[in-house]
Amino acid sequence: MTSQTSYFAPTGGHPPQTQLLTDRAVFTDAYAVIPKGTMRDIVTSFLPFWQDTRLWVLSRPLSGFAETFSQYIMEVQPGGGSDHPETDAGAEGVLFVVGGEATLTVEGETHVLREGGYAFLPPATLWTLRNAGEDVLRFHWIRKAYEAVPGLPHPEVIIANEQDIAPTPMPGTDGKWATTRFVDPTDLRHDMHVTVVTFEPGAVIPFAETHVMEHGLYVLEGKAVYRLNQDWVEVEAGDYMWLRAFCPQACYAGGPGRFRYLLYKDVNRHMALRPSGPAQPMPVPKMVSATVA
């Protein structure tokens, strides 16, 4: 639906020895900013059972950092990929392609994901991924331990492309602030949402959002000034932001082009009251009859 869409992706490399060390990287107990310039060859990682693949880890569950999810930028060379990509049967995942083509096979059915391609993979799903093209494949992989709820089935696999989905405008914004949603927000089977948020030049988040949802934001396109806790920071395509629960946030997209980001948030579950996670299901009450002697 959207024309002339662009998706920034890192390519690695190293800066010259003449470059100044000053950069925009910030790590606090309320938020973090990981600028695109930090995603160099020296900070890549590798995964078991993946061939000709490296990745940048943007977030991971860690004390004082992300709590509910991990997020990678995967870089797969032509011919590379994996026949055993996920090693945690309890993990759900979202893939979002920002460069090249992914050949994704899910439960025996093959799909080709191009730029803007999205896949939701429920826990215990059998899937493989290969780069059968001639160009390098780059995609985001967001993983979360699925929080099952007794009485709710697991959600199904979703294969889509954001360019085929009409963005939903925020009320009262004349379409200047809109969200591309891949999942029905009222579907309580889902415990996380990954969306694409778009601001036209001059659009704003006109109040300091303060809410329980944790966020990961990867800037796909454009630039803006973002309010994070008590600070205003400049961000641009390729930057990543992590916001802990209740971190105040706002945004001003000054232009000249659109400002767009890939957004993660956790949703639709009770707040865990124990460090080990959700409580055990409540037993169904039984009617007890008392006999009076």
PDB file of C-alpha atoms in Angstrom:
ATOM      1  CA  MET A   1       0.000   0.000   0.000  1.00  0.00           C
ATOM      2  CA  THR A   2       2.935   2.294   0.695  1.00  0.00           C
ATOM      3  CA  SER A   3       5.073   3.487  -2.228  1.00  0.00           C
ATOM      4  CA  GLN A   4       8.799   4.136  -2.244  1.00  0.00           C
ATOM      5  CA  THR A   5       9.338   2.326   1.032  1.00  0.00           C
ATOM      6  CA  SER A   6      12.920   1.912   2.210  1.00  0.00           C
ATOM      7  CA  TYR A   7      14.367  -0.314   4.916  1.00  0.00           C
ATOM      8  CA  PHE A   8      17.731   0.450   6.477  1.00  0.00           C
ATOM      9  CA  ALA A   9      19.964  -2.483   7.352  1.00  0.00           C
ATOM     10  CA  PRO A  10      23.552  -2.554   8.669  1.00  0.00           C
ATOM     11  CA  THR A  11      26.339  -3.884   6.464  1.00  0.00           C
ATOM     12  CA  GLY A  12      29.174  -4.032   9.005  1.00  0.00           C
ATOM     13  CA  GLY A  13      32.704  -2.917   8.207  1.00  0.00           C
ATOM     14  CA  HIS A  14      34.877  -0.727  10.420  1.00  0.00           C
ATOM     15  CA  PRO A  15      35.343   3.049  10.597  1.00  0.00           C
ATOM     16  CA  PRO A  16      38.759   4.527   9.731  1.00  0.00           C
ATOM     17  CA  GLN A  17      41.332   5.222  12.436  1.00  0.00           C
ATOM     18  CA  THR A  18      40.768   8.941  11.851  1.00  0.00           C
ATOM     19  CA  GLN A  19      37.152   8.867  13.038  1.00  0.00           C
ATOM     20  CA  LEU A  20      36.319  10.534  16.331  1.00  0.00           C
ATOM     21  CA  LEU A  21      35.073   8.294  19.131  1.00  0.00           C
ATOM     22  CA  THR A  22      32.131  10.590  19.925  1.00  0.00           C
ATOM     23  CA  ASP A  23      28.833   8.904  19.145  1.00  0.00           C
ATOM     24  CA  ARG A  24      25.204   8.811  20.280  1.00  0.00           C
ATOM     25  CA  ALA A  25      25.216   5.486  22.144  1.00  0.00           C
ATOM     26  CA  VAL A  26      23.419   5.705  25.497  1.00  0.00           C
ATOM     27  CA  PHE A  27      22.709   2.981  28.066  1.00  0.00           C
ATOM     28  CA  THR A  28      20.629   3.839  31.126  1.00  0.00           C
ATOM     29  CA  ASP A  29      18.387   1.934  33.528  1.00  0.00           C
ATOM     30  CA  ALA A  30      15.318   3.347  31.734  1.00  0.00           C
ATOM     31  CA  TYR A  31      16.331   3.204  28.067  1.00  0.00           C
ATOM     32  CA  ALA A  32      19.150   2.504  25.640  1.00  0.00           C
ATOM     33  CA  VAL A  33      20.076   3.952  22.255  1.00  0.00           C
ATOM     34  CA  ILE A  34      22.244   1.753  20.025  1.00  0.00           C
ATOM     35  CA  PRO A  35      23.211   3.870  16.984  1.00  0.00           C
ATOM     36  CA  LYS A  36      23.709   2.286  13.593  1.00  0.00           C
ATOM     37  CA  GLY A  37      27.422   3.137  13.757  1.00  0.00           C
ATOM     38  CA  THR A  38      27.965   0.590  16.521  1.00  0.00           C
ATOM     39  CA  MET A  39      26.922  -2.344  14.310  1.00  0.00           C
ATOM     40  CA  ARG A  40      30.382  -3.249  13.037  1.00  0.00           C
ATOM     41  CA  ASP A  41      32.102  -6.511  12.164  1.00  0.00           C
ATOM     42  CA  ILE A  42      33.725  -6.768  15.587  1.00  0.00           C
ATOM     43  CA  VAL A  43      30.382  -7.008  17.435  1.00  0.00           C
ATOM     44  CA  THR A  44      28.695  -9.691  15.328  1.00  0.00           C
ATOM     45  CA  SER A  45      27.645 -13.046  16.756  1.00  0.00           C
ATOM     46  CA  PHE A  46      27.035 -16.523  15.339  1.00  0.00           C
ATOM     47  CA  LEU A  47      24.423 -19.199  16.079  1.00  0.00           C
ATOM     48  CA  PRO A  48      24.476 -23.013  16.126  1.00  0.00           C
ATOM     49  CA  PHE A  49      23.012 -24.718  13.040  1.00  0.00           C
ATOM     50  CA  TRP A  50      23.142 -21.553  10.916  1.00  0.00           C
ATOM     51  CA  GLN A  51      25.430 -21.601   7.872  1.00  0.00           C
ATOM     52  CA  ASP A  52      27.040 -18.525   6.274  1.00  0.00           C
ATOM     53  CA  THR A  53      25.185 -16.325   8.752  1.00  0.00           C
ATOM     54  CA  ARG A  54      26.117 -13.679  11.286  1.00  0.00           C
ATOM     55  CA  LEU A  55      23.977 -11.389  13.403  1.00  0.00           C
ATOM     56  CA  TRP A  56      23.865  -8.305  15.566  1.00  0.00           C
ATOM     57  CA  VAL A  57      22.139  -8.755  18.918  1.00  0.00           C
ATOM     58  CA  LEU A  58      20.105  -5.633  19.678  1.00  0.00           C
ATOM     59  CA  SER A  59      18.509  -6.778  22.923  1.00  0.00           C
ATOM     60  CA  ARG A  60      18.339  -9.803  25.215  1.00  0.00           C
ATOM     61  CA  PRO A  61      16.778 -10.615  28.596  1.00  0.00           C
ATOM     62  CA  LEU A  62      19.213  -9.113  31.085  1.00  0.00           C
ATOM     63  CA  SER A  63      19.005  -7.575  34.533  1.00  0.00           C
ATOM     64  CA  GLY A  64      18.592  -3.835  34.013  1.00  0.00           C
ATOM     65  CA  PHE A  65      17.849  -4.236  30.302  1.00  0.00           C
ATOM     66  CA  ALA A  66      15.271  -6.058  28.176  1.00  0.00           C
ATOM     67  CA  GLU A  67      13.065  -8.377  30.210  1.00  0.00           C
ATOM     68  CA  THR A  68      10.600 -10.010  27.832  1.00  0.00           C
ATOM     69  CA  PHE A  69      12.332 -10.498  24.471  1.00  0.00           C
ATOM     70  CA  SER A  70      15.452 -10.700  22.335  1.00  0.00           C
ATOM     71  CA  GLN A  71      15.972  -9.050  18.958  1.00  0.00           C
ATOM     72  CA  TYR A  72      18.567  -9.854  16.289  1.00  0.00           C
ATOM     73  CA  ILE A  73      19.467  -8.455  12.881  1.00  0.00           C
ATOM     74  CA  MET A  74      20.371 -11.521  10.842  1.00  0.00           C
ATOM     75  CA  GLU A  75      22.690 -11.383   7.823  1.00  0.00           C
ATOM     76  CA  VAL A  76      22.597 -14.489   5.619  1.00  0.00           C
ATOM     77  CA  GLN A  77      24.879 -14.923   2.615  1.00  0.00           C
ATOM     78  CA  PRO A  78      23.570 -16.476  -0.624  1.00  0.00           C
ATOM     79  CA  GLY A  79      23.174 -20.207  -0.061  1.00  0.00           C
ATOM     80  CA  GLY A  80      23.195 -19.785   3.720  1.00  0.00           C
ATOM     81  CA  GLY A  81      20.506 -20.373   6.282  1.00  0.00           C
ATOM     82  CA  SER A  82      19.384 -23.074   8.676  1.00  0.00           C
ATOM     83  CA  ASP A  83      17.376 -26.284   8.799  1.00  0.00           C
ATOM     84  CA  HIS A  84      17.228 -26.052  12.607  1.00  0.00           C
ATOM     85  CA  PRO A  85      16.943 -22.314  13.284  1.00  0.00           C
ATOM     86  CA  GLU A  86      15.165 -22.275  16.666  1.00  0.00           C
ATOM     87  CA  THR A  87      16.528 -24.376  19.541  1.00  0.00           C
ATOM     88  CA  ASP A  88      13.899 -23.350  22.144  1.00  0.00           C
ATOM     89  CA  ALA A  89      10.566 -25.153  21.693  1.00  0.00           C
ATOM     90  CA  GLY A  90       8.865 -22.592  23.950  1.00  0.00           C
ATOM     91  CA  ALA A  91       9.935 -19.571  21.899  1.00  0.00           C
ATOM     92  CA  GLU A  92       7.669 -17.729  19.500  1.00  0.00           C
ATOM     93  CA  GLY A  93       9.214 -15.561  16.814  1.00  0.00           C
ATOM     94  CA  VAL A  94       8.650 -12.780  14.328  1.00  0.00           C
ATOM     95  CA  LEU A  95      10.755 -12.365  11.189  1.00  0.00           C
ATOM     96  CA  PHE A  96      10.803  -9.053   9.286  1.00  0.00           C
ATOM     97  CA  VAL A  97      12.840  -8.772   6.087  1.00  0.00           C
ATOM     98  CA  VAL A  98      14.735  -5.545   5.388  1.00  0.00           C
ATOM     99  CA  GLY A  99      16.928  -6.690   2.482  1.00  0.00           C
ATOM    100  CA  GLY A 100      17.104  -9.585   0.021  1.00  0.00           C
ATOM    101  CA  GLU A 101      14.770 -12.571  -0.086  1.00  0.00           C
ATOM    102  CA  ALA A 102      14.142 -15.318   2.456  1.00  0.00           C
ATOM    103  CA  THR A 103      12.867 -18.741   1.458  1.00  0.00           C
ATOM    104  CA  LEU A 104      10.900 -19.774   4.529  1.00  0.00           C
ATOM    105  CA  THR A 105       9.437 -23.255   4.885  1.00  0.00           C
ATOM    106  CA  VAL A 106       6.873 -23.662   7.685  1.00  0.00           C
ATOM    107  CA  GLU A 107       5.380 -27.075   8.451  1.00  0.00           C
ATOM    108  CA  GLY A 108       6.228 -28.192   4.907  1.00  0.00           C
ATOM    109  CA  GLU A 109       4.843 -25.117   3.101  1.00  0.00           C
ATOM    110  CA  THR A 110       7.328 -22.770   1.382  1.00  0.00           C
ATOM    111  CA  HIS A 111       7.020 -18.965   1.283  1.00  0.00           C
ATOM    112  CA  VAL A 112       9.265 -16.278  -0.197  1.00  0.00           C
ATOM    113  CA  LEU A 113       9.617 -13.187   2.001  1.00  0.00           C
ATOM    114  CA  ARG A 114      10.880 -10.047   0.293  1.00  0.00           C
ATOM    115  CA  GLU A 115      11.514  -6.575   1.745  1.00  0.00           C
ATOM    116  CA  GLY A 116       8.692  -5.803   4.158  1.00  0.00           C
ATOM    117  CA  GLY A 117       7.948  -9.506   4.532  1.00  0.00           C
ATOM    118  CA  TYR A 118       6.637 -10.624   7.932  1.00  0.00           C
ATOM    119  CA  ALA A 119       6.252 -14.031   9.516  1.00  0.00           C
ATOM    120  CA  PHE A 120       4.843 -14.931  12.927  1.00  0.00           C
ATOM    121  CA  LEU A 121       6.012 -18.351  14.118  1.00  0.00           C
ATOM    122  CA  PRO A 122       4.215 -19.841  17.155  1.00  0.00           C
ATOM    123  CA  PRO A 123       6.156 -21.923  19.677  1.00  0.00           C
ATOM    124  CA  ALA A 124       7.061 -25.495  18.659  1.00  0.00           C
ATOM    125  CA  THR A 125       6.634 -24.623  14.959  1.00  0.00           C
ATOM    126  CA  LEU A 126       8.832 -26.547  12.537  1.00  0.00           C
ATOM    127  CA  TRP A 127      10.461 -24.110  10.129  1.00  0.00           C
ATOM    128  CA  THR A 128      13.582 -23.635   8.040  1.00  0.00           C
ATOM    129  CA  LEU A 129      15.035 -20.582   6.332  1.00  0.00           C
ATOM    130  CA  ARG A 130      17.378 -20.274   3.364  1.00  0.00           C
ATOM    131  CA  ASN A 131      18.771 -17.506   1.193  1.00  0.00           C
ATOM    132  CA  ALA A 132      18.186 -18.922  -2.265  1.00  0.00           C
ATOM    133  CA  GLY A 133      18.812 -15.566  -3.950  1.00  0.00           C
ATOM    134  CA  GLU A 134      21.931 -13.836  -5.214  1.00  0.00           C
ATOM    135  CA  ASP A 135      21.868 -10.930  -2.741  1.00  0.00           C
ATOM    136  CA  VAL A 136      22.625 -10.859   0.972  1.00  0.00           C
ATOM    137  CA  LEU A 137      19.527 -11.469   3.081  1.00  0.00           C
ATOM    138  CA  ARG A 138      18.963  -9.261   6.125  1.00  0.00           C
ATOM    139  CA  PHE A 139      16.045  -9.604   8.503  1.00  0.00           C
ATOM    140  CA  HIS A 140      14.991  -8.923  12.081  1.00  0.00           C
ATOM    141  CA  TRP A 141      14.286 -11.910  14.303  1.00  0.00           C
ATOM    142  CA  ILE A 142      12.344 -11.110  17.467  1.00  0.00           C
ATOM    143  CA  ARG A 143      11.957 -13.948  19.997  1.00  0.00           C
ATOM    144  CA  LYS A 144       9.867 -14.250  23.130  1.00  0.00           C
ATOM    145  CA  ALA A 145       9.054 -17.068  25.565  1.00  0.00           C
ATOM    146  CA  TYR A 146       5.370 -17.623  24.830  1.00  0.00           C
ATOM    147  CA  GLU A 147       3.063 -17.202  27.813  1.00  0.00           C
ATOM    148  CA  ALA A 148       0.371 -19.837  27.372  1.00  0.00           C
ATOM    149  CA  VAL A 149      -3.018 -19.349  29.006  1.00  0.00           C
ATOM    150  CA  PRO A 150      -5.244 -22.321  29.932  1.00  0.00           C
ATOM    151  CA  GLY A 151      -8.258 -22.304  27.639  1.00  0.00           C
ATOM    152  CA  LEU A 152      -6.596 -20.237  24.897  1.00  0.00           C
ATOM    153  CA  PRO A 153      -5.060 -22.102  21.931  1.00  0.00           C
ATOM    154  CA  HIS A 154      -1.747 -21.041  20.458  1.00  0.00           C
ATOM    155  CA  PRO A 155      -2.046 -18.533  17.598  1.00  0.00           C
ATOM    156  CA  GLU A 156      -1.509 -19.687  14.034  1.00  0.00           C
ATOM    157  CA  VAL A 157       1.353 -18.967  11.658  1.00  0.00           C
ATOM    158  CA  ILE A 158       1.027 -15.595   9.900  1.00  0.00           C
ATOM    159  CA  ILE A 159       2.775 -14.767   6.604  1.00  0.00           C
ATOM    160  CA  ALA A 160       2.324 -11.226   5.278  1.00  0.00           C
ATOM    161  CA  ASN A 161       4.020  -8.160   3.806  1.00  0.00           C
ATOM    162  CA  GLU A 162       3.595  -4.706   5.314  1.00  0.00           C
ATOM    163  CA  GLN A 163       3.317  -3.160   1.854  1.00  0.00           C
ATOM    164  CA  ASP A 164       0.069  -5.083   1.325  1.00  0.00           C
ATOM    165  CA  ILE A 165      -1.533  -3.830   4.560  1.00  0.00           C
ATOM    166  CA  ALA A 166      -3.219  -0.455   4.888  1.00  0.00           C
ATOM    167  CA  PRO A 167      -1.852   1.422   7.933  1.00  0.00           C
ATOM    168  CA  THR A 168      -4.337   2.246  10.685  1.00  0.00           C
ATOM    169  CA  PRO A 169      -4.245   5.990  11.439  1.00  0.00           C
ATOM    170  CA  MET A 170      -4.247   7.174  15.019  1.00  0.00           C
ATOM    171  CA  PRO A 171      -7.503   9.045  15.768  1.00  0.00           C
ATOM    172  CA  GLY A 172      -7.331  12.800  15.334  1.00  0.00           C
ATOM    173  CA  THR A 173      -4.038  12.823  13.387  1.00  0.00           C
ATOM    174  CA  ASP A 174      -5.316  13.064   9.774  1.00  0.00           C
ATOM    175  CA  GLY A 175      -3.247   9.976   9.012  1.00  0.00           C
ATOM    176  CA  LYS A 176       0.039  11.643   9.928  1.00  0.00           C
ATOM    177  CA  TRP A 177       0.667   9.016  12.623  1.00  0.00           C
ATOM    178  CA  ALA A 178      -0.281   5.465  11.633  1.00  0.00           C
ATOM    179  CA  THR A 179       0.448   1.851  12.559  1.00  0.00           C
ATOM    180  CA  THR A 180       0.707  -1.135  10.246  1.00  0.00           C
ATOM    181  CA  ARG A 181      -0.611  -4.117  12.223  1.00  0.00           C
ATOM    182  CA  PHE A 182      -0.082  -7.763  11.340  1.00  0.00           C
ATOM    183  CA  VAL A 183      -2.201  -9.121  14.217  1.00  0.00           C
ATOM    184  CA  ASP A 184      -5.716  -8.265  15.391  1.00  0.00           C
ATOM    185  CA  PRO A 185      -5.141  -6.331  18.657  1.00  0.00           C
ATOM    186  CA  THR A 186      -8.173  -8.035  20.200  1.00  0.00           C
ATOM    187  CA  ASP A 187      -6.812 -11.552  19.582  1.00  0.00           C
ATOM    188  CA  LEU A 188      -5.800 -12.527  23.121  1.00  0.00           C
ATOM    189  CA  ARG A 189      -3.895 -15.583  21.948  1.00  0.00           C
ATOM    190  CA  HIS A 190      -1.042 -13.217  21.101  1.00  0.00           C
ATOM    191  CA  ASP A 191       1.194 -12.011  23.944  1.00  0.00           C
ATOM    192  CA  MET A 192       3.346  -9.721  21.781  1.00  0.00           C
ATOM    193  CA  HIS A 193       2.816  -7.387  18.857  1.00  0.00           C
ATOM    194  CA  VAL A 194       5.359  -6.367  16.236  1.00  0.00           C
ATOM    195  CA  THR A 195       4.155  -3.483  14.089  1.00  0.00           C
ATOM    196  CA  VAL A 196       5.477  -0.762  11.773  1.00  0.00           C
ATOM    197  CA  VAL A 197       4.833   2.801  12.953  1.00  0.00           C
ATOM    198  CA  THR A 198       4.904   5.686  10.455  1.00  0.00           C
ATOM    199  CA  PHE A 199       5.079   9.438  11.117  1.00  0.00           C
ATOM    200  CA  GLU A 200       4.731  11.942   8.311  1.00  0.00           C
ATOM    201  CA  PRO A 201       6.983  15.041   8.528  1.00  0.00           C
ATOM    202  CA  GLY A 202       5.808  17.273  11.359  1.00  0.00           C
ATOM    203  CA  ALA A 203       3.839  14.549  13.146  1.00  0.00           C
ATOM    204  CA  VAL A 204       4.253  14.100  16.884  1.00  0.00           C
ATOM    205  CA  ILE A 205       3.410  11.911  19.834  1.00  0.00           C
ATOM    206  CA  PRO A 206       1.891  14.852  21.714  1.00  0.00           C
ATOM    207  CA  PHE A 207       2.193  13.491  25.258  1.00  0.00           C
ATOM    208  CA  ALA A 208       4.672  11.501  27.311  1.00  0.00           C
ATOM    209  CA  GLU A 209       3.460   7.926  26.941  1.00  0.00           C
ATOM    210  CA  THR A 210       4.035   6.032  30.179  1.00  0.00           C
ATOM    211  CA  HIS A 211       2.843   2.434  30.127  1.00  0.00           C
ATOM    212  CA  VAL A 212       3.580  -1.109  31.190  1.00  0.00           C
ATOM    213  CA  MET A 213       4.580  -2.390  27.736  1.00  0.00           C
ATOM    214  CA  GLU A 214       8.297  -2.816  27.127  1.00  0.00           C
ATOM    215  CA  HIS A 215       9.478  -1.592  23.719  1.00  0.00           C
ATOM    216  CA  GLY A 216      12.109  -2.311  21.145  1.00  0.00           C
ATOM    217  CA  LEU A 217      12.207   0.258  18.287  1.00  0.00           C
ATOM    218  CA  TYR A 218      14.375  -0.124  15.188  1.00  0.00           C
ATOM    219  CA  VAL A 219      14.333   2.897  12.868  1.00  0.00           C
ATOM    220  CA  LEU A 220      13.655   1.700   9.323  1.00  0.00           C
ATOM    221  CA  GLU A 221      13.544   5.084   7.617  1.00  0.00           C
ATOM    222  CA  GLY A 222      14.031   8.790   8.262  1.00  0.00           C
ATOM    223  CA  LYS A 223      15.006  10.665  11.404  1.00  0.00           C
ATOM    224  CA  ALA A 224      13.333  12.254  14.429  1.00  0.00           C
ATOM    225  CA  VAL A 225      13.836  13.571  17.919  1.00  0.00           C
ATOM    226  CA  TYR A 226      12.656  11.076  20.523  1.00  0.00           C
ATOM    227  CA  ARG A 227      11.852  11.753  24.162  1.00  0.00           C
ATOM    228  CA  LEU A 228      13.222   8.953  26.370  1.00  0.00           C
ATOM    229  CA  ASN A 229      12.608   9.381  30.088  1.00  0.00           C
ATOM    230  CA  GLN A 230      13.839  12.938  30.781  1.00  0.00           C
ATOM    231  CA  ASP A 231      16.043  13.232  27.654  1.00  0.00           C
ATOM    232  CA  TRP A 232      15.506  14.242  24.034  1.00  0.00           C
ATOM    233  CA  VAL A 233      17.727  12.242  21.664  1.00  0.00           C
ATOM    234  CA  GLU A 234      18.195  12.394  17.903  1.00  0.00           C
ATOM    235  CA  VAL A 235      17.691   9.112  16.064  1.00  0.00           C
ATOM    236  CA  GLU A 236      17.907   8.107  12.419  1.00  0.00           C
ATOM    237  CA  ALA A 237      17.506   5.103  10.131  1.00  0.00           C
ATOM    238  CA  GLY A 238      19.501   2.167  11.491  1.00  0.00           C
ATOM    239  CA  ASP A 239      19.339   3.210  15.154  1.00  0.00           C
ATOM    240  CA  TYR A 240      17.764   1.002  17.817  1.00  0.00           C
ATOM    241  CA  MET A 241      16.016   2.046  21.022  1.00  0.00           C
ATOM    242  CA  TRP A 242      15.061  -0.080  23.997  1.00  0.00           C
ATOM    243  CA  LEU A 243      12.515   1.333  26.477  1.00  0.00           C
ATOM    244  CA  ARG A 244      11.781  -0.406  29.734  1.00  0.00           C
ATOM    245  CA  ALA A 245       8.247  -0.593  31.110  1.00  0.00           C
ATOM    246  CA  PHE A 246       6.917   2.827  32.199  1.00  0.00           C
ATOM    247  CA  CYS A 247       9.752   4.794  30.565  1.00  0.00           C
ATOM    248  CA  PRO A 248       8.128   8.092  29.431  1.00  0.00           C
ATOM    249  CA  GLN A 249       8.325   8.513  25.660  1.00  0.00           C
ATOM    250  CA  ALA A 250       7.298  10.980  22.991  1.00  0.00           C
ATOM    251  CA  CYS A 251       8.396  11.853  19.470  1.00  0.00           C
ATOM    252  CA  TYR A 252       8.688  14.729  17.015  1.00  0.00           C
ATOM    253  CA  ALA A 253       9.287  13.802  13.371  1.00  0.00           C
ATOM    254  CA  GLY A 254      10.718  16.965  11.848  1.00  0.00           C
ATOM    255  CA  GLY A 255      11.309  15.574   8.353  1.00  0.00           C
ATOM    256  CA  PRO A 256      12.207  16.125   5.610  1.00  0.00           C
ATOM    257  CA  GLY A 257      10.900  12.594   4.924  1.00  0.00           C
ATOM    258  CA  ARG A 258       8.828  10.036   6.772  1.00  0.00           C
ATOM    259  CA  PHE A 259       9.995   8.547  10.062  1.00  0.00           C
ATOM    260  CA  ARG A 260       9.262   4.821  10.377  1.00  0.00           C
ATOM    261  CA  TYR A 261      10.230   2.145  12.868  1.00  0.00           C
ATOM    262  CA  LEU A 262       9.685  -1.515  13.655  1.00  0.00           C
ATOM    263  CA  LEU A 263       8.083  -1.740  17.112  1.00  0.00           C
ATOM    264  CA  TYR A 264       7.932  -4.599  19.614  1.00  0.00           C
ATOM    265  CA  LYS A 265       5.718  -4.631  22.693  1.00  0.00           C
ATOM    266  CA  ASP A 266       4.453  -7.262  25.127  1.00  0.00           C
ATOM    267  CA  VAL A 267       0.651  -7.392  25.530  1.00  0.00           C
ATOM    268  CA  ASN A 268      -2.429  -9.257  26.748  1.00  0.00           C
ATOM    269  CA  ARG A 269      -1.155 -11.023  29.850  1.00  0.00           C
ATOM    270  CA  HIS A 270      -1.428 -10.698  33.637  1.00  0.00           C
ATOM    271  CA  MET A 271       1.520  -9.096  35.369  1.00  0.00           C
ATOM    272  CA  ALA A 272       3.773 -11.824  36.765  1.00  0.00           C
ATOM    273  CA  LEU A 273       3.855 -11.688  40.570  1.00  0.00           C
ATOM    274  CA  ARG A 274       6.756 -14.090  40.978  1.00  0.00           C
ATOM    275  CA  PRO A 275      10.326 -13.913  39.641  1.00  0.00           C
ATOM    276  CA  SER A 276       9.874 -17.325  38.040  1.00  0.00           C
ATOM    277  CA  GLY A 277       7.078 -16.063  35.807  1.00  0.00           C
ATOM    278  CA  PRO A 278       3.313 -16.491  35.599  1.00  0.00           C
ATOM    279  CA  ALA A 279       1.460 -18.209  38.406  1.00  0.00           C
ATOM    280  CA  GLN A 280       0.181 -21.756  38.087  1.00  0.00           C
ATOM    281  CA  PRO A 281      -3.412 -22.072  36.844  1.00  0.00           C
ATOM    282  CA  MET A 282      -6.057 -21.793  39.518  1.00  0.00           C
ATOM    283  CA  PRO A 283      -7.836 -25.092  40.219  1.00  0.00           C
ATOM    284  CA  VAL A 284     -11.503 -25.243  39.364  1.00  0.00           C
ATOM    285  CA  PRO A 285     -13.486 -24.864  42.622  1.00  0.00           C
ATOM    286  CA  LYS A 286     -15.448 -27.912  43.688  1.00  0.00           C
ATOM    287  CA  MET A 287     -18.730 -27.801  45.532  1.00  0.00           C
ATOM    288  CA  VAL A 288     -18.253 -29.291  49.018  1.00  0.00           C
ATOM    289  CA  SER A 289     -21.273 -30.455  50.941  1.00  0.00           C
ATOM    290  CA  ALA A 290     -21.024 -30.584  54.741  1.00  0.00           C
ATOM    291  CA  THR A 291     -22.746 -33.250  56.751  1.00  0.00           C
ATOM    292  CA  VAL A 292     -24.135 -32.091  60.079  1.00  0.00           C
ATOM    293  CA  ALA A 293     -24.070 -34.755  62.756  1.00  0.00           C
TER     294      ALA A 293
END
